[in-house]
Structure formats: structure tokens, C-alpha cells
Coordinates of C-alpha atoms in Angstrom, one line a residue:
M42 CA 83.7 -67.9 21.5
N43 CA 86.3 -66.2 23.9
R44 CA 86.9 -67.7 27.0
E45 CA 87.3 -64.0 28.8
N46 CA 83.9 -63.3 27.9
Y47 CA 80.7 -65.0 29.8
S48 CA 79.8 -67.5 27.1
K49 CA 77.5 -70.7 27.5
S50 CA 75.7 -73.1 24.8
I51 CA 72.2 -74.7 25.6
S52 CA 70.5 -77.6 23.3
V53 CA 66.7 -77.5 23.0
T54 CA 64.2 -79.5 21.0
A55 CA 62.6 -76.4 19.5
S56 CA 63.4 -75.6 15.8
P57 CA 66.0 -73.3 14.7
E58 CA 63.1 -70.7 13.7
A59 CA 61.4 -71.1 17.3
A60 CA 64.7 -70.3 19.0
Y61 CA 65.2 -67.1 16.5
H62 CA 61.7 -66.0 17.4
A63 CA 62.2 -66.2 21.2
L64 CA 65.5 -64.3 20.9
T65 CA 63.8 -61.6 19.4
Q66 CA 60.1 -60.9 19.5
G67 CA 60.0 -63.7 22.3
I68 CA 61.9 -62.4 24.9
A69 CA 59.1 -61.5 27.6
H70 CA 58.4 -65.2 27.8
W71 CA 61.9 -66.3 29.2
W72 CA 64.1 -62.7 30.3
T73 CA 62.0 -59.6 31.0
R74 CA 59.5 -57.9 29.3
P75 CA 60.7 -55.0 26.8
D76 CA 59.2 -51.8 25.9
N77 CA 59.5 -53.0 22.1
A78 CA 60.0 -56.3 20.1
I79 CA 63.5 -56.4 18.3
A80 CA 61.9 -57.3 14.5
K81 CA 64.7 -55.4 12.3
V82 CA 68.1 -54.3 12.6
G83 CA 68.0 -50.9 14.2
D84 CA 65.3 -51.4 16.5
R85 CA 66.2 -51.0 20.1
A86 CA 64.4 -52.4 23.0
K87 CA 64.8 -51.2 26.7
F88 CA 64.8 -54.5 29.0
G89 CA 63.8 -53.5 32.9
F90 CA 64.1 -55.1 35.8
P91 CA 61.1 -54.1 38.5
P92 CA 60.6 -53.1 40.9
G93 CA 63.6 -51.4 40.6
K94 CA 65.3 -49.0 38.1
S95 CA 68.0 -51.0 36.4
Y96 CA 67.8 -51.5 32.9
W97 CA 69.6 -52.3 29.7
T98 CA 68.7 -50.9 26.3
F99 CA 69.8 -52.9 23.1
E100 CA 70.2 -52.1 19.9
A101 CA 69.8 -54.9 17.1
V102 CA 72.9 -55.0 14.9
T103 CA 72.5 -58.2 13.2
L104 CA 69.5 -60.4 12.8
I105 CA 69.6 -63.8 10.6
P106 CA 66.6 -65.6 10.7
G107 CA 67.4 -69.1 12.3
E108 CA 70.9 -68.4 12.8
R109 CA 72.4 -65.2 14.6
V110 CA 70.9 -62.5 16.5
E111 CA 73.4 -59.7 17.9
M112 CA 72.7 -56.5 20.0
Q113 CA 74.5 -54.5 21.8
C114 CA 73.9 -52.3 24.8
V115 CA 73.4 -48.5 24.1
E116 CA 72.1 -47.5 27.7
A117 CA 72.7 -48.9 30.9
L118 CA 71.6 -48.4 34.4
H119 CA 72.3 -51.6 36.6
L120 CA 71.7 -50.4 40.2
H121 CA 72.6 -53.2 42.4
E122 CA 72.6 -52.5 46.1
G123 CA 75.8 -52.8 48.2
Q124 CA 77.6 -52.4 44.9
P125 CA 80.0 -49.1 43.9
P126 CA 78.5 -46.5 41.5
E127 CA 81.1 -48.0 38.5
I128 CA 78.7 -51.0 38.1
E129 CA 75.7 -49.2 36.7
Q130 CA 77.4 -48.6 33.1
E131 CA 79.3 -51.9 32.9
W132 CA 77.2 -53.1 30.7
L133 CA 77.2 -49.8 27.9
G134 CA 79.1 -50.7 24.8
T135 CA 79.1 -54.6 25.6
K136 CA 77.4 -57.0 22.7
V137 CA 75.3 -60.3 23.0
I138 CA 75.5 -62.5 20.6
W139 CA 73.3 -65.2 20.4
Q140 CA 74.3 -68.6 17.3
I141 CA 71.7 -70.7 16.6
W142 CA 72.4 -74.1 14.6
R143 CA 70.7 -77.8 14.2
E144 CA 72.6 -80.6 15.6
G145 CA 70.7 -83.9 14.7
D146 CA 67.5 -83.9 16.3
S147 CA 68.4 -81.0 18.6
T148 CA 68.7 -77.0 18.3
E149 CA 71.7 -75.6 19.5
I150 CA 72.2 -71.9 21.0
G151 CA 75.7 -70.7 22.1
L152 CA 75.6 -66.9 23.9
E153 CA 78.4 -64.9 24.1
H154 CA 78.4 -61.8 26.0
I155 CA 81.3 -60.0 24.6
G156 CA 82.4 -57.2 27.1
L157 CA 81.2 -59.3 30.0
N158 CA 84.2 -60.3 31.7
P159 CA 85.7 -61.6 35.3
Q160 CA 87.4 -57.9 35.5
L161 CA 83.6 -56.3 36.1
L162 CA 82.3 -55.6 39.2
C163 CA 79.3 -57.1 38.2
Y164 CA 80.4 -60.2 36.7
D165 CA 79.5 -62.8 39.1
I166 CA 75.8 -61.3 39.4
C167 CA 75.5 -61.3 35.8
R168 CA 76.6 -64.4 34.9
E169 CA 74.0 -65.9 37.8
G170 CA 71.7 -64.0 35.6
W171 CA 72.4 -65.2 32.4
D172 CA 72.6 -68.8 33.7
F173 CA 69.0 -68.8 35.1
F174 CA 67.4 -66.9 32.6
F175 CA 69.5 -68.6 29.3
A176 CA 70.6 -71.9 30.5
D177 CA 67.2 -72.5 32.8
S178 CA 64.4 -70.2 31.5
L179 CA 65.2 -70.0 27.7
K180 CA 65.5 -73.7 27.5
E181 CA 62.9 -74.5 29.7
F182 CA 60.7 -71.8 27.5
L183 CA 62.0 -73.7 24.0
D184 CA 61.5 -77.1 25.5
T185 CA 58.2 -76.6 27.0
G186 CA 56.7 -73.6 25.9
V187 CA 57.0 -72.1 29.5
G188 CA 59.7 -70.1 30.7
K189 CA 60.6 -68.4 34.2
P190 CA 60.7 -64.5 33.1
H191 CA 61.4 -61.9 35.7
R192 CA 58.2 -60.8 36.7
D193 CA 57.2 -57.1 38.2
S194 CA 56.4 -57.9 41.6

């Protein structure tokens, strides 16, 4: 993992297969509700953050069950009060890569968001978001069955 990009790892009690499912078809349980599931390479899903109009559309690039999920941002509109308009498209072209592996009795998940780096206006906001949704909500979902996804209200 490149230290320039956002990266973090978590350890969970769920199996690698359950982790893979959570990162593809179970995203609504820990991040936000997409308009489509990610089931095969080429699938696109739009991840909105109501009540505003911010969203990111990702396309599945690599899907290896129980091992790797790679998605590229193909559409972005990040509206954040008090931020300049340049922030709106910063995720466009970035890649989110999750690697999954077994270590003893635990499953490890590494996240690297390639292109999300300290030079971006949104870096601090987005780092905090990933810290919450990946390191807290996804971990809790995979350990207990209950995550803390974004809600519409």
C-alpha cells in the first residue's frame, strides 16, 4: 500500500467470503445505499449521500471472491458546504481497492483509495469518512451483523 494514498486495515471475525459479500452486494449495511449491487466486473453502482446531492458512481474493475474488490470512480459530485467547486470532482478516476486475506482465526481487510491523498481539498473530510465507514461501520457489521450506514435523514 502506498502511504501517499489513504490506506487502512481492519481485522474482523467474519470469513473472507462474508467480507467479500459485504464489499460488493452488502454495501448498504455499512456505507450507503447504492442504486445497484456490484456482482460482476463492469457493474456500476451510484452511491448517494442524501439529503444532499453528493454521489459517486463506481465501476467494478476486479472481483476475486474472498480476495479482492477493485472499483474505479467514473462519476463524481461531492458537494460540501464551505468548500470550493474544485472539490466536486476530486474522486473522479480514483480507485478503491479492498484486499482480503485470512490470518489465523481472523480475516484481514486492507483498503487503499488510490488517488485520495493529502493534496486533495477533500482529503481530511474523506479520510474521516473512510475511518468511520470502513474502520468502524464495516468492522462492526462483519463482527456483529449490524453496521452504521449513512441514512437518508
